[in-house]
Short mmCIF file of C-alpha atoms in Angstrom, two decimals:
data_model
loop_
_atom_site.label_atom_id
_atom_site.label_comp_id
_atom_site.label_asym_id
_atom_site.label_seq_id
_atom_site.Cartn_x
_atom_site.Cartn_y
_atom_site.Cartn_z
CA UNK A 1 0.00 0.00 0.00
CA UNK A 2 1.10 3.55 -0.56
CA UNK A 3 0.86 5.68 2.58
CA UNK A 4 -0.12 9.24 1.68
CA UNK A 5 1.81 10.44 4.73
CA UNK A 6 4.99 9.32 2.93
CA UNK A 7 4.38 11.49 -0.14
CA UNK A 8 6.06 14.88 -0.53
CA UNK A 9 4.73 16.90 -3.43
CA UNK A 10 5.55 20.28 -4.88
CA UNK A 11 4.27 21.48 -8.22
CA UNK A 12 3.86 24.98 -9.59
CA UNK A 13 3.28 25.25 -13.33
CA UNK A 14 6.35 26.50 -15.17
CA UNK A 15 8.39 26.65 -11.94
CA UNK A 16 9.05 23.19 -10.50
CA UNK A 17 7.53 19.75 -10.03
CA UNK A 18 8.72 16.94 -7.80
CA UNK A 19 6.58 14.19 -6.29
CA UNK A 20 8.41 11.92 -3.80
CA UNK A 21 7.18 8.60 -2.43
CA UNK A 22 9.76 8.15 0.28
CA UNK A 23 9.10 4.56 1.39
CA UNK A 24 9.47 3.36 -2.22
CA UNK A 25 12.62 5.44 -2.80
CA UNK A 26 10.91 6.92 -5.88
CA UNK A 27 10.37 10.44 -7.20
CA UNK A 28 8.56 11.71 -10.26
CA UNK A 29 10.33 14.65 -11.92
CA UNK A 30 13.04 16.81 -10.42
CA UNK A 31 12.28 20.48 -11.12
CA UNK A 32 14.58 23.30 -9.94
CA UNK A 33 15.30 23.32 -6.21
CA UNK A 34 13.79 19.85 -5.80
CA UNK A 35 16.82 17.94 -4.58
CA UNK A 36 15.25 14.87 -2.92
CA UNK A 37 18.82 13.66 -2.39
CA UNK A 38 17.81 10.48 -0.55
CA UNK A 39 15.74 9.27 -3.51
CA UNK A 40 17.69 7.06 -5.90
CA UNK A 41 14.97 6.26 -8.50
CA UNK A 42 13.64 9.25 -10.44
CA UNK A 43 11.07 8.89 -13.21
CA UNK A 44 10.94 11.84 -15.60
CA UNK A 45 7.80 12.78 -17.51
CA UNK A 46 9.51 15.15 -19.97
CA UNK A 47 12.55 17.40 -20.35
CA UNK A 48 11.09 20.84 -19.61
CA UNK A 49 13.15 22.78 -17.06
CA UNK A 50 10.41 22.66 -14.40
CA UNK A 51 10.48 18.84 -14.52
CA UNK A 52 14.12 17.96 -15.26
CA UNK A 53 15.93 21.10 -14.09
CA UNK A 54 17.57 19.61 -10.98
CA UNK A 55 18.82 16.37 -12.49
CA UNK A 56 22.49 17.46 -12.42
CA UNK A 57 22.38 18.94 -8.91
CA UNK A 58 20.50 15.86 -7.62
CA UNK A 59 23.18 13.62 -9.10
CA UNK A 60 26.03 15.81 -7.83
CA UNK A 61 24.62 15.86 -4.28
CA UNK A 62 24.27 12.06 -4.26
CA UNK A 63 27.82 11.68 -5.57
CA UNK A 64 29.14 14.16 -2.98
CA UNK A 65 27.48 12.19 -0.17
CA UNK A 66 28.89 8.89 -1.43
CA UNK A 67 25.38 7.57 -2.20
CA UNK A 68 24.76 5.01 -4.91
CA UNK A 69 24.51 6.27 -8.48
CA UNK A 70 20.94 7.47 -9.07
CA UNK A 71 18.68 5.70 -11.55
CA UNK A 72 17.01 8.12 -13.94
CA UNK A 73 14.15 6.66 -15.94
CA UNK A 74 13.59 8.76 -19.03
CA UNK A 75 11.84 8.48 -22.38
CA UNK A 76 14.02 6.36 -24.67
CA UNK A 77 14.23 9.18 -27.25
CA UNK A 78 15.88 11.52 -24.71
CA UNK A 79 18.70 9.33 -23.40
CA UNK A 80 21.38 10.67 -25.76
CA UNK A 81 20.41 14.29 -25.05
CA UNK A 82 20.50 13.80 -21.28
CA UNK A 83 23.87 12.02 -21.56
CA UNK A 84 25.09 15.08 -23.51
CA UNK A 85 23.81 17.33 -20.70
CA UNK A 86 25.87 15.37 -18.16
CA UNK A 87 28.92 15.33 -20.45
CA UNK A 88 28.71 19.10 -20.79
CA UNK A 89 28.40 19.53 -17.02
CA UNK A 90 31.27 17.13 -16.31
CA UNK A 91 33.47 19.11 -18.72
CA UNK A 92 32.40 22.45 -17.24
CA UNK A 93 32.71 21.29 -13.62
CA UNK A 94 35.69 18.97 -13.98
CA UNK A 95 33.68 16.20 -12.33
CA UNK A 96 32.74 12.69 -13.31
CA UNK A 97 29.19 12.26 -12.05
CA UNK A 98 27.96 8.68 -11.66
CA UNK A 99 24.38 7.99 -12.79
CA UNK A 100 22.31 5.41 -14.62
CA UNK A 101 20.01 6.49 -17.44
CA UNK A 102 17.34 3.88 -18.05
CA UNK A 103 15.38 4.31 -21.30
CA UNK A 104 11.63 3.70 -20.93
CA UNK A 105 8.53 3.92 -23.07
CA UNK A 106 4.90 2.86 -22.76
CA UNK A 107 5.85 -0.83 -23.02
CA UNK A 108 8.26 -0.77 -20.07
CA UNK A 109 7.59 -2.31 -16.65
CA UNK A 110 9.96 -1.45 -13.81
CA UNK A 111 10.04 -3.37 -10.52
CA UNK A 112 10.83 -1.34 -7.40
CA UNK A 113 10.63 -3.34 -4.17
CA UNK A 114 7.26 -5.20 -4.27
CA UNK A 115 5.72 -2.70 -6.68
CA UNK A 116 5.72 -2.20 -10.42
CA UNK A 117 5.84 1.07 -12.33
CA UNK A 118 4.50 1.32 -15.85
CA UNK A 119 4.93 4.40 -18.05
CA UNK A 120 2.09 5.54 -20.30
CA UNK A 121 1.95 8.16 -23.05
CA UNK A 122 0.37 11.52 -22.26
CA UNK A 123 -0.53 14.52 -24.39
CA UNK A 124 1.62 17.65 -24.23
CA UNK A 125 3.40 19.87 -26.76
CA UNK A 126 6.39 17.49 -26.65
CA UNK A 127 6.47 13.71 -26.06
CA UNK A 128 5.69 12.98 -22.41
CA UNK A 129 5.13 10.02 -20.15
CA UNK A 130 2.98 9.50 -17.10
CA UNK A 131 3.51 6.67 -14.64
CA UNK A 132 1.31 4.30 -12.67
CA UNK A 133 2.46 2.34 -9.63
CA UNK A 134 0.69 -0.94 -9.13
CA UNK A 135 0.92 -4.10 -7.11
CA UNK A 136 0.15 -7.63 -8.20
CA UNK A 137 -2.47 -9.46 -6.15
CA UNK A 138 -3.54 -13.07 -6.42
CA UNK A 139 -7.24 -13.64 -6.97
CA UNK A 140 -8.97 -16.98 -6.62
CA UNK A 141 -10.53 -18.16 -9.87
CA UNK A 142 -14.36 -18.11 -9.68
CA UNK A 143 -14.75 -21.88 -10.06
CA UNK A 144 -12.87 -22.41 -6.77
CA UNK A 145 -14.53 -19.73 -4.62
CA UNK A 146 -16.82 -22.14 -2.74
CA UNK A 147 -14.09 -24.59 -1.73
CA UNK A 148 -12.86 -24.73 1.86
CA UNK A 149 -9.19 -23.98 2.72
CA UNK A 150 -8.31 -27.68 2.99
CA UNK A 151 -9.56 -28.37 -0.55
CA UNK A 152 -7.73 -25.30 -1.87
CA UNK A 153 -4.55 -26.46 -0.13
CA UNK A 154 -4.81 -29.86 -1.79
CA UNK A 155 -5.30 -28.28 -5.22
CA UNK A 156 -2.20 -26.12 -4.66
CA UNK A 157 -0.27 -29.19 -3.55
CA UNK A 158 -1.40 -30.94 -6.75
CA UNK A 159 0.00 -27.95 -8.71
CA UNK A 160 -3.46 -27.00 -9.98
CA UNK A 161 -3.75 -23.37 -11.12
CA UNK A 162 -6.48 -21.91 -8.90
CA UNK A 163 -5.50 -18.22 -8.90
CA UNK A 164 -4.83 -15.46 -11.35
CA UNK A 165 -2.73 -12.34 -10.86
CA UNK A 166 -4.46 -9.00 -11.01
CA UNK A 167 -2.87 -5.56 -11.30
CA UNK A 168 -4.04 -3.21 -8.55
CA UNK A 169 -3.24 0.44 -9.44
CA UNK A 170 -2.15 2.41 -6.37
CA UNK A 171 -0.85 5.74 -7.62
CA UNK A 172 -0.65 7.57 -10.94
CA UNK A 173 1.26 10.68 -11.95
CA UNK A 174 0.54 12.30 -15.31
CA UNK A 175 2.93 15.24 -15.32
CA UNK A 176 1.94 17.94 -17.80
CA UNK A 177 -0.88 16.75 -19.99
CA UNK A 178 -4.35 17.54 -21.22
CA UNK A 179 -7.63 15.98 -20.21
CA UNK A 180 -7.13 13.56 -23.14
CA UNK A 181 -4.58 11.37 -21.32
#
């Protein structure tokens, strides 16, 4: 379950957006001044400055603290451009920032702890992604719902498939989009 008391959110249009889910070690976007240094998995919706503006400072702060290299999940078409951004900064700063850029699109599924994150396409003036966090839950198949626990146990022991997995959406973040998500 996602505890709303563990979510930090800041979003002002054109200024900065960062949504943190602390107990999952996940953030969505990293707009200016949104450092979230303790978060190591950041999912970016798109490369506008108010959503991606703190990527270099976030990475630099994690490197300075000796934290693990952050994982930045970004639309597959932007990976080269973001690598170029880091290369430029490393040359300017004389540093060698450690980070992982993970290309994603609407077919990706990312496992974080016991949860899954799936990107989906959204509508904006440039290509953007939203994200949904979900959990898998086992659901008893209808034909077995009237059996007692002992009978179900025997079927499991006999390797009979009596359950199906169901995706339970827990949280979604659209980033900048229109009502036509």
